[in-house]
Amino acid sequence: MRSKVTVVGAGMVGATTAQYIAERNIADVVLIDIVENLPQGKALDLIEAGPVIGYDVSVTGSNSYDATANSDVVVITSGSPRKPGMSRDDLLRVNMNIVKSVTGQIAANSPNAVIIVVTNPLDAMCHVALDTSGFPSQRVLGQAGVLDSARFRAFIAMELNVSPKDVNAFVLGGHGDTMVPLPRFSTVAGIPIPELLPAERIDEIVARTRGGGGEVVKLLGTSAYYAPAASVTEMVEAVLLDQNRVLPASVKLSGEYGVDGLYVGVPIKLGAGGVKEIIEIKLTDDEKAALATSADSVRGLVEAMKTL
Ligand SMILES: NC(=O)c1ccc[n+]([C@@H]2O[C@H](COP(=O)([O-])OP(=O)(O)OC[C@H]3O[C@@H](n4cnc5c(N)ncnc54)[C@H](O)[C@@H]3O)[C@@H](O)[C@H]2O)c1
């Protein structure tokens, strides 16, 4: 039997994720959206690409969750981007309600699924998905760190003119301002980057990584989707193929890194059934402080959601 992946939200990130999963031929894909005909149209287009690209998984588009029954993995990308005049709390309320309603239907139809949240604000939306699904926290996690470290890797590779395949990077914390890239654990073929680049240049690359999302938004007028979808696909594959990949992801901490009961980006072991292990490394005082700031910002959003 083939695995089954549902992608909720047939927008830019969702449809591109469906495309990448189909291209890897690793699971049947179901695309869900509230907009009529949109998931059906994108699914049909993806099926028609199959003979040329050479995949034979099925791709189904639907506005109903019946089609999602017994999915192994569900990716949540449904949500609204911030519109002019909208405050952060307005966006929080809109996406909280979307993620809540979507998760309820997912949990009812796929009680054993691993849920990977993509909708922003990411860590806060993971809390909503966890609380609504009632799933154990091992099966509810969020994608941010794979993307952030991919951007860090891309920039290091560009700077040193080496293949990005040989670059590994380590990023903790949340998206954006609260992201904590760790240069001492970021390497080119095993060589830590502080041995290859001057500190000022590393600081500039770190700053560009923190602003990586914004840089694309400025160019495109909308948020990135190729790299985000590639990052989600890597996580989906790790679960479906039980790869025990060591990847950064937003997971619920229970005392690790001095954080209790909050979703924060840390390295994990990801395989069948979701989070197999939270990997704790020793941080410097500065790194600890940066991670604490990241956790505080998630705590602020979780508190704000209680009043919405
Ligand atoms: N975590 C990350 O690294 C990361 C990266 C990029 C984007 N994002 C976030 O992902 C989300 C999606 O981004 P996008 O560019 O694909 O947006 P998009 O607007 O292109 O797509 C969102 C889709 O969700 C659908 N939708 C809205 N409410 C729904 C509901 N109740 N049920 C089903 N579908 C619903 C919309 O109709 C739309 O098609 C945003 O919140 C964005 O901020 C996160």
PDB file of C-alpha atoms in Angstrom, residues 11-302:
ATOM      1  CA  GLY A  11      -2.022  27.963  -2.523  1.00  0.00           C
ATOM      2  CA  MET A  12       1.608  28.625  -3.361  1.00  0.00           C
ATOM      3  CA  VAL A  13       3.270  26.583  -0.596  1.00  0.00           C
ATOM      4  CA  GLY A  14       0.624  23.830  -0.563  1.00  0.00           C
ATOM      5  CA  ALA A  15       0.512  23.210  -4.313  1.00  0.00           C
ATOM      6  CA  THR A  16       4.311  23.314  -4.624  1.00  0.00           C
ATOM      7  CA  THR A  17       4.595  20.821  -1.753  1.00  0.00           C
ATOM      8  CA  ALA A  18       2.123  18.534  -3.549  1.00  0.00           C
ATOM      9  CA  GLN A  19       4.246  18.856  -6.695  1.00  0.00           C
ATOM     10  CA  TYR A  20       7.518  17.959  -4.934  1.00  0.00           C
ATOM     11  CA  ILE A  21       5.958  14.982  -3.117  1.00  0.00           C
ATOM     12  CA  ALA A  22       4.500  13.678  -6.385  1.00  0.00           C
ATOM     13  CA  GLU A  23       7.828  14.175  -8.161  1.00  0.00           C
ATOM     14  CA  ARG A  24       9.561  12.061  -5.522  1.00  0.00           C
ATOM     15  CA  ASN A  25       6.888   9.402  -6.092  1.00  0.00           C
ATOM     16  CA  ILE A  26       6.724   8.696  -2.356  1.00  0.00           C
ATOM     17  CA  ALA A  27       2.995   9.008  -1.594  1.00  0.00           C
ATOM     18  CA  ASP A  28      -0.456   9.574  -2.999  1.00  0.00           C
ATOM     19  CA  VAL A  29      -1.324  13.210  -2.440  1.00  0.00           C
ATOM     20  CA  VAL A  30      -4.638  14.853  -1.537  1.00  0.00           C
ATOM     21  CA  LEU A  31      -4.888  18.628  -1.908  1.00  0.00           C
ATOM     22  CA  ILE A  32      -7.598  20.401   0.100  1.00  0.00           C
ATOM     23  CA  ASP A  33      -8.787  23.995  -0.076  1.00  0.00           C
ATOM     24  CA  ILE A  34     -11.937  25.944   0.730  1.00  0.00           C
ATOM     25  CA  VAL A  35     -11.879  27.598  -2.688  1.00  0.00           C
ATOM     26  CA  GLU A  36     -14.028  25.552  -5.046  1.00  0.00           C
ATOM     27  CA  ASN A  37     -12.276  24.000  -8.059  1.00  0.00           C
ATOM     28  CA  LEU A  38      -8.816  25.241  -6.985  1.00  0.00           C
ATOM     29  CA  PRO A  39      -7.508  21.966  -5.468  1.00  0.00           C
ATOM     30  CA  GLN A  40      -9.231  19.955  -8.215  1.00  0.00           C
ATOM     31  CA  GLY A  41      -7.626  22.093 -10.922  1.00  0.00           C
ATOM     32  CA  LYS A  42      -4.134  21.936  -9.412  1.00  0.00           C
ATOM     33  CA  ALA A  43      -4.429  18.192  -8.819  1.00  0.00           C
ATOM     34  CA  LEU A  44      -5.480  17.586 -12.422  1.00  0.00           C
ATOM     35  CA  ASP A  45      -2.594  19.708 -13.693  1.00  0.00           C
ATOM     36  CA  LEU A  46      -0.173  17.699 -11.510  1.00  0.00           C
ATOM     37  CA  ILE A  47      -1.593  14.386 -12.773  1.00  0.00           C
ATOM     38  CA  GLU A  48      -1.058  15.603 -16.322  1.00  0.00           C
ATOM     39  CA  ALA A  49       2.599  16.356 -15.530  1.00  0.00           C
ATOM     40  CA  GLY A  50       3.084  12.761 -14.308  1.00  0.00           C
ATOM     41  CA  PRO A  51       3.595  11.096 -17.715  1.00  0.00           C
ATOM     42  CA  VAL A  52       6.286  13.626 -18.607  1.00  0.00           C
ATOM     43  CA  ILE A  53       8.114  13.772 -15.277  1.00  0.00           C
ATOM     44  CA  GLY A  54       7.625  10.060 -14.702  1.00  0.00           C
ATOM     45  CA  TYR A  55       5.661   9.684 -11.482  1.00  0.00           C
ATOM     46  CA  ASP A  56       2.658   7.469 -10.949  1.00  0.00           C
ATOM     47  CA  VAL A  57       1.295   8.398  -7.520  1.00  0.00           C
ATOM     48  CA  SER A  58      -2.273   9.675  -7.484  1.00  0.00           C
ATOM     49  CA  VAL A  59      -3.023  13.349  -6.890  1.00  0.00           C
ATOM     50  CA  THR A  60      -6.550  14.251  -5.814  1.00  0.00           C
ATOM     51  CA  GLY A  61      -8.050  17.678  -5.220  1.00  0.00           C
ATOM     52  CA  SER A  62     -11.072  18.166  -2.992  1.00  0.00           C
ATOM     53  CA  ASN A  63     -13.017  20.619  -0.848  1.00  0.00           C
ATOM     54  CA  SER A  64     -14.093  17.785   1.451  1.00  0.00           C
ATOM     55  CA  TYR A  65     -12.119  15.954   4.115  1.00  0.00           C
ATOM     56  CA  ASP A  66     -13.612  12.582   3.168  1.00  0.00           C
ATOM     57  CA  ALA A  67     -10.861  12.360   0.565  1.00  0.00           C
ATOM     58  CA  THR A  68      -8.192  12.737   3.266  1.00  0.00           C
ATOM     59  CA  ALA A  69      -9.213   9.691   5.326  1.00  0.00           C
ATOM     60  CA  ASN A  70      -6.345   7.752   6.892  1.00  0.00           C
ATOM     61  CA  SER A  71      -3.542   9.996   5.721  1.00  0.00           C
ATOM     62  CA  ASP A  72      -0.105   9.157   7.099  1.00  0.00           C
ATOM     63  CA  VAL A  73       1.039  12.775   7.082  1.00  0.00           C
ATOM     64  CA  VAL A  74      -0.989  15.990   6.917  1.00  0.00           C
ATOM     65  CA  VAL A  75       0.658  19.290   6.013  1.00  0.00           C
ATOM     66  CA  ILE A  76      -1.219  22.447   7.040  1.00  0.00           C
ATOM     67  CA  THR A  77      -0.488  25.434   4.801  1.00  0.00           C
ATOM     68  CA  SER A  78      -3.977  26.976   4.866  1.00  0.00           C
ATOM     69  CA  GLY A  79      -3.994  30.525   6.087  1.00  0.00           C
ATOM     70  CA  SER A  80      -4.166  34.132   5.209  1.00  0.00           C
ATOM     71  CA  PRO A  81      -1.196  36.403   4.617  1.00  0.00           C
ATOM     72  CA  ARG A  82      -1.214  39.761   6.418  1.00  0.00           C
ATOM     73  CA  LYS A  83      -3.299  42.297   4.461  1.00  0.00           C
ATOM     74  CA  PRO A  84      -2.959  46.100   4.579  1.00  0.00           C
ATOM     75  CA  GLY A  85      -4.402  47.518   7.798  1.00  0.00           C
ATOM     76  CA  MET A  86      -4.242  44.160   9.553  1.00  0.00           C
ATOM     77  CA  SER A  87      -2.470  43.970  12.895  1.00  0.00           C
ATOM     78  CA  ARG A  88      -0.434  40.994  14.012  1.00  0.00           C
ATOM     79  CA  ASP A  89      -3.290  40.045  16.351  1.00  0.00           C
ATOM     80  CA  ASP A  90      -5.792  40.249  13.490  1.00  0.00           C
ATOM     81  CA  LEU A  91      -3.662  37.803  11.509  1.00  0.00           C
ATOM     82  CA  LEU A  92      -3.235  35.645  14.596  1.00  0.00           C
ATOM     83  CA  ARG A  93      -7.012  35.466  15.029  1.00  0.00           C
ATOM     84  CA  VAL A  94      -7.707  34.683  11.343  1.00  0.00           C
ATOM     85  CA  ASN A  95      -5.095  31.928  11.063  1.00  0.00           C
ATOM     86  CA  MET A  96      -5.845  30.529  14.520  1.00  0.00           C
ATOM     87  CA  ASN A  97      -9.447  29.994  13.452  1.00  0.00           C
ATOM     88  CA  ILE A  98      -8.417  28.474  10.117  1.00  0.00           C
ATOM     89  CA  VAL A  99      -5.893  26.091  11.704  1.00  0.00           C
ATOM     90  CA  LYS A 100      -8.402  25.150  14.413  1.00  0.00           C
ATOM     91  CA  SER A 101     -11.143  24.233  11.941  1.00  0.00           C
ATOM     92  CA  VAL A 102      -8.757  22.415   9.604  1.00  0.00           C
ATOM     93  CA  THR A 103      -7.114  20.435  12.418  1.00  0.00           C
ATOM     94  CA  GLY A 104     -10.462  19.314  13.811  1.00  0.00           C
ATOM     95  CA  GLN A 105     -11.371  17.776  10.455  1.00  0.00           C
ATOM     96  CA  ILE A 106      -7.930  16.256   9.990  1.00  0.00           C
ATOM     97  CA  ALA A 107      -7.942  14.619  13.408  1.00  0.00           C
ATOM     98  CA  ALA A 108     -11.413  13.170  12.829  1.00  0.00           C
ATOM     99  CA  ASN A 109     -10.426  11.667   9.470  1.00  0.00           C
ATOM    100  CA  SER A 110      -6.792  10.692  10.070  1.00  0.00           C
ATOM    101  CA  PRO A 111      -6.436   9.875  13.768  1.00  0.00           C
ATOM    102  CA  ASN A 112      -2.946   8.403  13.328  1.00  0.00           C
ATOM    103  CA  ALA A 113      -1.423  11.083  11.121  1.00  0.00           C
ATOM    104  CA  VAL A 114       1.692  13.122  11.753  1.00  0.00           C
ATOM    105  CA  ILE A 115       0.750  16.804  11.373  1.00  0.00           C
ATOM    106  CA  ILE A 116       3.330  19.212   9.950  1.00  0.00           C
ATOM    107  CA  VAL A 117       2.272  22.838  10.383  1.00  0.00           C
ATOM    108  CA  VAL A 118       3.484  25.519   7.971  1.00  0.00           C
ATOM    109  CA  THR A 119       0.950  28.327   8.499  1.00  0.00           C
ATOM    110  CA  ASN A 120       2.320  31.433  10.235  1.00  0.00           C
ATOM    111  CA  PRO A 121       2.849  32.498  12.920  1.00  0.00           C
ATOM    112  CA  LEU A 122       4.364  29.033  12.916  1.00  0.00           C
ATOM    113  CA  ASP A 123       5.097  28.169  16.547  1.00  0.00           C
ATOM    114  CA  ALA A 124       1.752  29.578  17.733  1.00  0.00           C
ATOM    115  CA  MET A 125      -0.111  27.615  15.027  1.00  0.00           C
ATOM    116  CA  CYS A 126       1.614  24.427  16.243  1.00  0.00           C
ATOM    117  CA  HIS A 127       0.031  25.041  19.653  1.00  0.00           C
ATOM    118  CA  VAL A 128      -3.392  25.385  18.001  1.00  0.00           C
ATOM    119  CA  ALA A 129      -2.913  22.148  16.018  1.00  0.00           C
ATOM    120  CA  LEU A 130      -1.717  20.265  19.104  1.00  0.00           C
ATOM    121  CA  ASP A 131      -4.588  21.441  21.320  1.00  0.00           C
ATOM    122  CA  THR A 132      -7.270  20.899  18.675  1.00  0.00           C
ATOM    123  CA  SER A 133      -6.080  17.489  17.502  1.00  0.00           C
ATOM    124  CA  GLY A 134      -5.498  16.026  20.948  1.00  0.00           C
ATOM    125  CA  PHE A 135      -2.606  14.138  19.315  1.00  0.00           C
ATOM    126  CA  PRO A 136       0.554  13.416  21.289  1.00  0.00           C
ATOM    127  CA  SER A 137       3.123  16.183  20.718  1.00  0.00           C
ATOM    128  CA  GLN A 138       5.413  13.726  18.890  1.00  0.00           C
ATOM    129  CA  ARG A 139       2.879  13.817  16.038  1.00  0.00           C
ATOM    130  CA  VAL A 140       2.462  17.605  15.792  1.00  0.00           C
ATOM    131  CA  LEU A 141       5.429  19.661  14.648  1.00  0.00           C
ATOM    132  CA  GLY A 142       6.189  22.699  12.539  1.00  0.00           C
ATOM    133  CA  GLN A 143       8.421  23.524   9.601  1.00  0.00           C
ATOM    134  CA  ALA A 144      10.665  26.555   9.888  1.00  0.00           C
ATOM    135  CA  GLY A 145      14.183  25.406  10.733  1.00  0.00           C
ATOM    136  CA  VAL A 146      14.792  23.351   7.595  1.00  0.00           C
ATOM    137  CA  LEU A 147      13.984  26.439   5.530  1.00  0.00           C
ATOM    138  CA  ASP A 148      16.036  28.796   7.692  1.00  0.00           C
ATOM    139  CA  SER A 149      19.046  26.514   7.615  1.00  0.00           C
ATOM    140  CA  ALA A 150      18.593  25.992   3.852  1.00  0.00           C
ATOM    141  CA  ARG A 151      18.836  29.754   3.397  1.00  0.00           C
ATOM    142  CA  PHE A 152      21.892  29.900   5.656  1.00  0.00           C
ATOM    143  CA  ARG A 153      23.454  27.041   3.662  1.00  0.00           C
ATOM    144  CA  ALA A 154      22.683  28.715   0.338  1.00  0.00           C
ATOM    145  CA  PHE A 155      24.289  31.991   1.445  1.00  0.00           C
ATOM    146  CA  ILE A 156      27.402  30.233   2.828  1.00  0.00           C
ATOM    147  CA  ALA A 157      27.735  28.285  -0.447  1.00  0.00           C
ATOM    148  CA  MET A 158      27.379  31.495  -2.485  1.00  0.00           C
ATOM    149  CA  GLU A 159      29.976  33.259  -0.336  1.00  0.00           C
ATOM    150  CA  LEU A 160      32.584  30.491  -0.584  1.00  0.00           C
ATOM    151  CA  ASN A 161      31.678  29.400  -4.099  1.00  0.00           C
ATOM    152  CA  VAL A 162      31.222  25.776  -3.037  1.00  0.00           C
ATOM    153  CA  SER A 163      28.419  23.306  -3.640  1.00  0.00           C
ATOM    154  CA  PRO A 164      25.539  23.809  -1.187  1.00  0.00           C
ATOM    155  CA  LYS A 165      25.515  20.009  -0.898  1.00  0.00           C
ATOM    156  CA  ASP A 166      28.709  20.253   1.160  1.00  0.00           C
ATOM    157  CA  VAL A 167      27.367  22.931   3.482  1.00  0.00           C
ATOM    158  CA  ASN A 168      25.600  22.078   6.723  1.00  0.00           C
ATOM    159  CA  ALA A 169      24.063  24.686   8.948  1.00  0.00           C
ATOM    160  CA  PHE A 170      22.563  24.768  12.375  1.00  0.00           C
ATOM    161  CA  VAL A 171      19.698  27.105  13.257  1.00  0.00           C
ATOM    162  CA  LEU A 172      17.726  27.249  16.503  1.00  0.00           C
ATOM    163  CA  GLY A 173      14.709  29.287  17.592  1.00  0.00           C
ATOM    164  CA  GLY A 174      11.868  30.809  15.616  1.00  0.00           C
ATOM    165  CA  HIS A 175      11.563  32.411  12.222  1.00  0.00           C
ATOM    166  CA  GLY A 176      12.876  35.961  11.625  1.00  0.00           C
ATOM    167  CA  ASP A 177      14.163  38.134  14.441  1.00  0.00           C
ATOM    168  CA  THR A 178      14.212  35.351  16.992  1.00  0.00           C
ATOM    169  CA  MET A 179      16.122  32.897  14.772  1.00  0.00           C
ATOM    170  CA  VAL A 180      19.425  31.741  16.299  1.00  0.00           C
ATOM    171  CA  PRO A 181      21.905  30.599  13.603  1.00  0.00           C
ATOM    172  CA  LEU A 182      24.923  28.848  15.173  1.00  0.00           C
ATOM    173  CA  PRO A 183      28.038  29.415  13.020  1.00  0.00           C
ATOM    174  CA  ARG A 184      30.244  27.193  15.217  1.00  0.00           C
ATOM    175  CA  PHE A 185      28.038  24.214  14.274  1.00  0.00           C
ATOM    176  CA  SER A 186      27.758  25.255  10.631  1.00  0.00           C
ATOM    177  CA  THR A 187      30.285  23.565   8.401  1.00  0.00           C
ATOM    178  CA  VAL A 188      31.621  23.118   4.891  1.00  0.00           C
ATOM    179  CA  ALA A 189      32.569  19.452   4.482  1.00  0.00           C
ATOM    180  CA  GLY A 190      32.992  19.287   8.259  1.00  0.00           C
ATOM    181  CA  ILE A 191      35.036  22.499   8.588  1.00  0.00           C
ATOM    182  CA  PRO A 192      33.300  25.022  10.907  1.00  0.00           C
ATOM    183  CA  ILE A 193      32.624  28.273   9.024  1.00  0.00           C
ATOM    184  CA  PRO A 194      34.452  30.468  11.600  1.00  0.00           C
ATOM    185  CA  GLU A 195      37.617  28.821  10.198  1.00  0.00           C
ATOM    186  CA  LEU A 196      36.693  29.793   6.653  1.00  0.00           C
ATOM    187  CA  LEU A 197      35.164  33.252   6.932  1.00  0.00           C
ATOM    188  CA  PRO A 198      35.904  36.410   8.941  1.00  0.00           C
ATOM    189  CA  ALA A 199      33.502  37.127  11.815  1.00  0.00           C
ATOM    190  CA  GLU A 200      32.077  40.275  10.134  1.00  0.00           C
ATOM    191  CA  ARG A 201      31.177  38.346   6.995  1.00  0.00           C
ATOM    192  CA  ILE A 202      29.514  35.621   9.058  1.00  0.00           C
ATOM    193  CA  ASP A 203      27.515  38.306  10.884  1.00  0.00           C
ATOM    194  CA  GLU A 204      26.319  39.653   7.532  1.00  0.00           C
ATOM    195  CA  ILE A 205      25.319  36.190   6.339  1.00  0.00           C
ATOM    196  CA  VAL A 206      23.484  35.560   9.625  1.00  0.00           C
ATOM    197  CA  ALA A 207      21.632  38.873   9.205  1.00  0.00           C
ATOM    198  CA  ARG A 208      20.687  37.968   5.619  1.00  0.00           C
ATOM    199  CA  THR A 209      19.435  34.565   6.831  1.00  0.00           C
ATOM    200  CA  ARG A 210      17.275  36.228   9.515  1.00  0.00           C
ATOM    201  CA  GLY A 211      15.782  38.492   6.861  1.00  0.00           C
ATOM    202  CA  GLY A 212      15.629  35.722   4.231  1.00  0.00           C
ATOM    203  CA  GLY A 213      11.827  35.570   4.138  1.00  0.00           C
ATOM    204  CA  GLY A 214      11.498  39.341   3.858  1.00  0.00           C
ATOM    205  CA  GLU A 215      14.073  39.518   1.066  1.00  0.00           C
ATOM    206  CA  VAL A 216      11.914  37.237  -1.106  1.00  0.00           C
ATOM    207  CA  VAL A 217       8.685  39.043  -0.161  1.00  0.00           C
ATOM    208  CA  LYS A 218      10.247  42.323  -1.276  1.00  0.00           C
ATOM    209  CA  LEU A 219      11.073  40.846  -4.682  1.00  0.00           C
ATOM    210  CA  LEU A 220       7.903  38.836  -5.234  1.00  0.00           C
ATOM    211  CA  GLY A 221       5.264  40.789  -3.355  1.00  0.00           C
ATOM    212  CA  THR A 222       4.258  37.505  -1.713  1.00  0.00           C
ATOM    213  CA  SER A 223       6.008  35.011   0.514  1.00  0.00           C
ATOM    214  CA  ALA A 224       8.451  32.406  -0.709  1.00  0.00           C
ATOM    215  CA  TYR A 225       7.197  28.976  -1.703  1.00  0.00           C
ATOM    216  CA  TYR A 226       9.831  26.917  -3.563  1.00  0.00           C
ATOM    217  CA  ALA A 227      12.243  26.684  -0.634  1.00  0.00           C
ATOM    218  CA  PRO A 228       9.460  26.393   1.982  1.00  0.00           C
ATOM    219  CA  ALA A 229       7.811  23.563   0.003  1.00  0.00           C
ATOM    220  CA  ALA A 230      11.152  21.792  -0.503  1.00  0.00           C
ATOM    221  CA  SER A 231      11.732  22.003   3.244  1.00  0.00           C
ATOM    222  CA  VAL A 232       8.324  20.545   4.083  1.00  0.00           C
ATOM    223  CA  THR A 233       8.852  17.783   1.537  1.00  0.00           C
ATOM    224  CA  GLU A 234      12.119  16.805   3.220  1.00  0.00           C
ATOM    225  CA  MET A 235      10.238  16.451   6.515  1.00  0.00           C
ATOM    226  CA  VAL A 236       7.388  14.485   4.932  1.00  0.00           C
ATOM    227  CA  GLU A 237       9.889  12.107   3.354  1.00  0.00           C
ATOM    228  CA  ALA A 238      11.719  11.629   6.670  1.00  0.00           C
ATOM    229  CA  VAL A 239       8.456  10.489   8.281  1.00  0.00           C
ATOM    230  CA  LEU A 240       7.191   8.312   5.423  1.00  0.00           C
ATOM    231  CA  LEU A 241      10.512   6.542   4.888  1.00  0.00           C
ATOM    232  CA  ASP A 242      11.386   6.429   8.616  1.00  0.00           C
ATOM    233  CA  GLN A 243      14.709   8.063   7.855  1.00  0.00           C
ATOM    234  CA  ASN A 244      15.648   9.252  11.366  1.00  0.00           C
ATOM    235  CA  ARG A 245      16.782  12.518   9.810  1.00  0.00           C
ATOM    236  CA  VAL A 246      18.346  15.029  12.173  1.00  0.00           C
ATOM    237  CA  LEU A 247      16.596  18.269  11.252  1.00  0.00           C
ATOM    238  CA  PRO A 248      15.609  21.472  12.970  1.00  0.00           C
ATOM    239  CA  ALA A 249      11.857  21.736  13.572  1.00  0.00           C
ATOM    240  CA  SER A 250       9.398  23.486  15.843  1.00  0.00           C
ATOM    241  CA  VAL A 251       8.485  20.981  18.551  1.00  0.00           C
ATOM    242  CA  LYS A 252       6.935  21.161  22.003  1.00  0.00           C
ATOM    243  CA  LEU A 253       9.664  21.260  24.622  1.00  0.00           C
ATOM    244  CA  SER A 254       9.226  19.769  28.073  1.00  0.00           C
ATOM    245  CA  GLY A 255      12.196  21.201  29.924  1.00  0.00           C
ATOM    246  CA  GLU A 256      14.760  20.753  27.130  1.00  0.00           C
ATOM    247  CA  TYR A 257      16.846  23.899  26.641  1.00  0.00           C
ATOM    248  CA  GLY A 258      15.203  25.262  29.818  1.00  0.00           C
ATOM    249  CA  VAL A 259      11.838  25.675  28.050  1.00  0.00           C
ATOM    250  CA  ASP A 260       8.670  23.980  29.240  1.00  0.00           C
ATOM    251  CA  GLY A 261       5.392  23.621  27.356  1.00  0.00           C
ATOM    252  CA  LEU A 262       6.220  25.788  24.342  1.00  0.00           C
ATOM    253  CA  TYR A 263       6.897  25.117  20.663  1.00  0.00           C
ATOM    254  CA  VAL A 264      10.425  26.262  19.768  1.00  0.00           C
ATOM    255  CA  GLY A 265      12.763  25.380  16.893  1.00  0.00           C
ATOM    256  CA  VAL A 266      15.398  22.810  17.932  1.00  0.00           C
ATOM    257  CA  PRO A 267      17.165  19.849  16.323  1.00  0.00           C
ATOM    258  CA  ILE A 268      15.173  16.626  16.402  1.00  0.00           C
ATOM    259  CA  LYS A 269      15.340  13.095  15.092  1.00  0.00           C
ATOM    260  CA  LEU A 270      12.462  12.709  12.623  1.00  0.00           C
ATOM    261  CA  GLY A 271      11.111   9.398  11.380  1.00  0.00           C
ATOM    262  CA  ALA A 272       8.013   7.174  11.381  1.00  0.00           C
ATOM    263  CA  GLY A 273       5.497   8.429  13.927  1.00  0.00           C
ATOM    264  CA  GLY A 274       7.039  11.917  14.010  1.00  0.00           C
ATOM    265  CA  VAL A 275       9.480  13.300  16.585  1.00  0.00           C
ATOM    266  CA  LYS A 276      11.609  10.417  17.891  1.00  0.00           C
ATOM    267  CA  GLU A 277      14.004  12.486  19.930  1.00  0.00           C
ATOM    268  CA  ILE A 278      14.734  16.094  20.846  1.00  0.00           C
ATOM    269  CA  ILE A 279      18.460  16.605  20.532  1.00  0.00           C
ATOM    270  CA  GLU A 280      19.867  18.841  23.235  1.00  0.00           C
ATOM    271  CA  ILE A 281      23.258  20.433  22.813  1.00  0.00           C
ATOM    272  CA  LYS A 282      25.225  22.608  25.197  1.00  0.00           C
ATOM    273  CA  LEU A 283      24.762  26.283  24.357  1.00  0.00           C
ATOM    274  CA  THR A 284      26.872  29.298  25.272  1.00  0.00           C
ATOM    275  CA  ASP A 285      25.269  31.921  27.526  1.00  0.00           C
ATOM    276  CA  ASP A 286      24.608  34.182  24.522  1.00  0.00           C
ATOM    277  CA  GLU A 287      22.968  31.360  22.582  1.00  0.00           C
ATOM    278  CA  LYS A 288      20.859  30.431  25.629  1.00  0.00           C
ATOM    279  CA  ALA A 289      19.721  34.031  25.966  1.00  0.00           C
ATOM    280  CA  ALA A 290      18.810  34.186  22.254  1.00  0.00           C
ATOM    281  CA  LEU A 291      16.784  30.982  22.530  1.00  0.00           C
ATOM    282  CA  ALA A 292      15.030  32.297  25.657  1.00  0.00           C
ATOM    283  CA  THR A 293      14.022  35.420  23.697  1.00  0.00           C
ATOM    284  CA  SER A 294      12.634  33.183  20.969  1.00  0.00           C
ATOM    285  CA  ALA A 295      10.644  31.176  23.535  1.00  0.00           C
ATOM    286  CA  ASP A 296       9.357  34.413  25.121  1.00  0.00           C
ATOM    287  CA  SER A 297       7.984  35.597  21.802  1.00  0.00           C
ATOM    288  CA  VAL A 298       6.104  32.288  21.351  1.00  0.00           C
ATOM    289  CA  ARG A 299       4.787  32.589  24.917  1.00  0.00           C
ATOM    290  CA  GLY A 300       3.505  36.082  24.062  1.00  0.00           C
ATOM    291  CA  LEU A 301       1.550  34.764  21.068  1.00  0.00           C
ATOM    292  CA  VAL A 302       0.138  31.820  23.024  1.00  0.00           C
TER     293      VAL A 302
END
